[in-house]
Amino acid sequence: MATLLVGDVHGCFQELQALLAQASFNPTTDTLWLTGDLVARGPDSLEVLRYVRSLGDSVRIVLGNHDLHLLAIYAGISRNKPKDNLTELLEAPDCDQLINWLRRQPVLQVDEEKALVMGHAGITPQWDIDTAKRCAREIEAILSSDSYPLFLDSMYGDLPNCWHDELSGLPRLRYATNALTRMRYCYPNGCLDMICKDVPKKAPAPLKPWFELSGPVSEKYSIVFGHWASLEGKGTPEGIYALDTGCCWGGKLTMLRWEDKQYFQQHSLATIAENDE
């Protein structure tokens, strides 16, 4: 009964299958956790969604910023760009079913028994676990409602970037969405910086990666996240696990087996093919 945590798949279906084979994934006994960004950039977003949906209760996912971008394209709010590589999915006969399934998925996973939390970008140090759960439920509720296009249309933007309980309405949802799906850096007071995307050694002062700031969640839980491929899975403190290692960019797809903390990796098959030429 293994718990297998996999970084951002980004449409890399063949690599996902090869990685699961390495760990002998059995959906009848094991649980697959996915850090979000199931789709976009890679070649097989349609097959990834079909497969993950077919796993039913054997999978626990969170939505990432690219998954939300797909929902925005479907709702007519964002443009489908060639680099997104989503046309096949959007034109598939089962697109409606897949989209309606996707927008009903969580943005936060919490396992109290394992003291384990998963968010696509991580957990802002400004939140305790109850606030994180509450904000996640608010996003999930509107995504699963008929009002989801209104939310998606308003989620783009970098402000507000500081949390306080008095935040309400769309600004509250925007902050929560940024914290869960886009965050990388924070100021020393915990406020989000939504501009810098550099690797930590190149980030300007006083910015720090969110995981270098102590917070109520990281003090009590292990945190698993994706989103930040340029970290290459390195540089996080004990108990913080960065699993996006850039498979769709020619890197690797990374899996952590929780019970024994063993890592498995699958090189991008596009990179293997290139190296074999």
XYZ file of C-alpha atoms in Angstrom:
277
model
C 0.000 0.000 0.000
C 2.387 2.642 -1.279
C 1.843 6.392 -1.475
C 3.510 7.629 -4.656
C 3.952 11.380 -5.094
C 4.730 12.603 -8.614
C 5.775 16.051 -9.799
C 4.217 18.081 -12.604
C 3.299 15.764 -15.496
C 2.557 18.483 -18.092
C 1.138 16.080 -20.650
C 4.100 13.673 -20.495
C 1.946 10.549 -20.543
C 4.571 8.019 -21.676
C 7.002 9.203 -19.019
C 4.302 8.924 -16.367
C 3.559 5.348 -17.379
C 7.238 4.441 -17.380
C 7.716 6.034 -13.954
C 4.746 4.198 -12.451
C 6.093 0.933 -13.853
C 9.388 1.522 -12.031
C 7.558 1.554 -8.701
C 5.128 -1.228 -9.714
C 2.146 1.053 -9.143
C -0.998 -0.944 -8.406
C -4.146 1.222 -8.380
C -6.032 -1.358 -6.338
C -3.660 -0.983 -3.383
C -1.520 2.122 -3.942
C -2.381 5.820 -3.998
C -0.961 8.225 -6.560
C -0.539 11.869 -5.567
C 0.014 14.417 -8.362
C 1.310 17.936 -7.689
C -0.781 19.594 -10.414
C -0.112 20.939 -13.904
C -1.321 17.696 -15.410
C -1.655 19.414 -18.772
C 0.029 21.807 -21.230
C 3.406 22.033 -22.930
C 3.919 18.250 -23.170
C 2.575 16.136 -26.049
C -0.221 14.063 -24.458
C -2.384 16.176 -22.157
C -5.504 14.388 -23.408
C -4.168 10.941 -22.495
C -2.952 12.176 -19.112
C -6.396 13.484 -18.175
C -8.131 10.362 -19.417
C -5.780 8.143 -17.437
C -5.851 10.136 -14.205
C -9.634 10.378 -14.322
C -9.851 6.588 -14.800
C -7.960 6.001 -11.528
C -10.900 7.165 -9.433
C -10.191 7.005 -5.701
C -6.647 5.728 -6.315
C -5.431 9.229 -7.175
C -5.229 12.477 -5.208
C -4.402 15.572 -7.227
C -4.247 19.309 -6.842
C -4.847 21.799 -9.620
C -1.935 23.865 -10.875
C -1.789 27.152 -12.746
C -1.678 25.396 -16.126
C -4.746 23.350 -15.226
C -6.568 26.569 -14.361
C -5.334 28.080 -17.628
C -6.906 25.164 -19.498
C -10.209 25.822 -17.736
C -9.948 29.491 -18.698
C -9.354 28.581 -22.350
C -12.345 26.263 -22.311
C -14.481 29.032 -20.789
C -13.416 31.462 -23.537
C -11.450 33.688 -21.181
C -7.894 32.883 -22.296
C -6.452 32.164 -25.720
C -5.208 28.729 -26.700
C -1.598 29.394 -27.702
C 0.399 26.902 -29.800
C 2.954 26.466 -27.009
C 0.169 25.266 -24.688
C -0.207 22.145 -26.854
C -3.851 21.735 -25.833
C -5.700 21.670 -29.170
C -6.051 17.884 -29.288
C -7.621 17.893 -25.824
C -9.965 20.790 -26.583
C -11.166 19.101 -29.779
C -11.579 15.634 -28.243
C -15.092 14.115 -28.141
C -14.846 13.704 -24.363
C -13.466 17.200 -23.720
C -16.593 18.376 -21.910
C -16.530 15.431 -19.530
C -12.823 15.851 -18.821
C -13.127 19.583 -18.172
C -16.108 19.133 -15.871
C -14.170 16.481 -13.961
C -11.055 18.664 -13.789
C -12.797 21.728 -12.386
C -14.161 19.624 -9.527
C -10.707 18.594 -8.332
C -9.032 19.981 -5.183
C -6.405 22.692 -4.952
C -5.085 21.346 -1.636
C -4.522 17.883 -0.215
C -4.056 17.238 3.504
C -3.400 13.852 5.104
C -3.508 14.240 8.861
C -2.332 10.687 9.530
C 0.822 11.235 7.460
C 1.112 14.905 8.536
C 1.435 15.633 4.827
C 0.212 18.621 2.810
C 0.342 19.062 -0.960
C -0.227 22.286 -2.870
C 0.885 22.949 -6.424
C 3.104 25.925 -5.546
C 3.366 25.243 -1.816
C 1.809 26.872 1.252
C 2.236 30.531 2.058
C 3.881 31.097 5.459
C 1.060 33.544 6.241
C -1.461 30.702 6.605
C -2.104 28.147 9.293
C -3.599 24.823 8.218
C -7.199 25.833 8.992
C -6.878 28.967 6.857
C -5.301 26.969 4.034
C -8.155 24.461 4.119
C -10.790 27.174 4.263
C -9.338 29.112 1.334
C -8.944 25.934 -0.703
C -12.572 25.010 -0.107
C -13.656 28.461 -1.277
C -11.758 28.088 -4.563
C -13.052 24.553 -5.048
C -16.641 25.613 -4.407
C -16.647 28.322 -7.050
C -14.763 26.197 -9.585
C -17.411 23.496 -9.301
C -20.266 25.994 -9.595
C -21.883 27.601 -12.623
C -20.058 30.833 -11.700
C -16.626 29.407 -12.418
C -16.037 31.574 -15.545
C -16.437 34.719 -13.420
C -13.785 33.470 -11.034
C -11.414 32.445 -13.826
C -11.782 35.838 -15.485
C -10.779 37.589 -12.261
C -8.003 35.290 -11.069
C -5.329 36.924 -13.232
C -3.370 39.574 -11.356
C -0.706 39.866 -8.674
C -2.662 41.776 -6.036
C -3.515 41.542 -3.235
C -0.235 39.962 -2.249
C -0.591 40.068 1.552
C -3.028 37.935 3.503
C -5.446 39.184 6.109
C -8.668 37.594 7.308
C -10.700 40.592 6.192
C -10.028 39.866 2.520
C -13.271 38.928 0.805
C -14.809 38.262 -2.569
C -12.690 38.048 -5.697
C -9.553 39.639 -4.141
C -9.569 36.910 -1.476
C -9.935 34.207 -4.110
C -7.165 35.760 -6.222
C -4.726 35.825 -3.308
C -5.547 32.226 -2.408
C -5.180 31.073 -6.010
C -1.814 32.802 -6.374
C -0.597 31.362 -3.067
C -1.593 27.818 -3.994
C -0.741 27.744 -7.715
C 1.765 30.501 -8.637
C 3.850 31.446 -5.584
C 7.641 31.219 -5.552
C 9.037 34.075 -3.481
C 7.981 36.020 -0.423
C 9.161 39.151 1.328
C 10.437 38.663 4.888
C 6.970 39.503 6.257
C 5.439 36.697 4.181
C 3.804 38.866 1.515
C 3.999 37.315 -1.935
C 6.214 38.511 -4.763
C 4.602 37.344 -7.999
C 7.247 38.726 -10.380
C 10.576 37.019 -9.710
C 11.065 33.620 -11.362
C 14.835 33.349 -10.993
C 16.560 30.509 -9.199
C 17.129 31.378 -5.520
C 20.800 32.310 -5.892
C 19.853 34.994 -8.437
C 16.801 36.383 -6.624
C 17.148 40.008 -5.509
C 17.154 40.894 -1.820
C 15.102 40.798 0.310
C 13.122 38.066 -1.488
C 13.303 34.521 -0.177
C 11.765 31.282 -1.456
C 8.529 30.730 0.434
C 9.900 27.542 2.003
C 12.765 29.418 3.683
C 10.280 31.340 5.829
C 8.960 29.515 8.854
C 5.185 29.199 8.977
C 2.511 27.419 11.018
C 2.006 24.712 8.381
C 5.657 23.854 7.757
C 6.224 23.595 11.522
C 3.700 20.745 11.843
C 3.458 19.134 8.400
C 5.661 17.941 5.590
C 4.883 19.854 2.396
C 5.043 18.495 -1.146
C 4.854 20.849 -4.105
C 5.635 21.166 -7.810
C 5.499 24.285 -10.018
C 9.141 25.368 -9.665
C 11.051 23.299 -12.230
C 14.230 25.391 -12.078
C 14.801 24.193 -8.506
C 15.447 20.747 -10.021
C 14.136 19.254 -6.787
C 16.999 20.724 -4.749
C 17.609 23.269 -2.032
C 14.571 22.807 0.187
C 14.798 22.305 3.960
C 13.982 19.022 5.667
C 10.327 18.139 5.375
C 9.773 20.198 2.195
C 9.769 18.214 -1.054
C 10.064 19.890 -4.468
C 9.012 17.366 -7.119
C 8.829 19.320 -10.384
C 12.011 18.496 -12.276
C 10.999 19.784 -15.690
C 10.070 16.692 -17.675
C 8.256 18.689 -20.350
C 11.353 20.883 -20.750
C 13.585 17.886 -21.453
C 14.308 17.146 -17.795
C 12.907 14.347 -15.656
C 9.657 13.221 -14.105
C 10.220 12.596 -10.399
C 8.369 10.369 -7.938
C 8.759 10.056 -4.178
C 7.530 6.922 -2.436
C 6.415 8.292 0.890
C 6.767 5.215 3.071
C 10.532 4.803 2.580
C 11.350 8.186 0.966
C 12.787 6.456 -2.107
C 12.972 8.538 -5.285
C 12.296 7.307 -8.800
C 13.002 9.297 -11.948
C 12.159 8.975 -15.607
C 14.065 11.023 -18.149
C 12.032 12.841 -20.765
C 11.590 10.446 -23.649
C 12.079 13.346 -26.036
C 15.533 13.844 -24.525
C 16.303 10.114 -24.769
C 15.258 10.075 -28.411
C 17.437 13.101 -29.133
C 20.414 11.540 -27.395
C 19.947 8.308 -29.324
C 20.123 10.041 -32.693
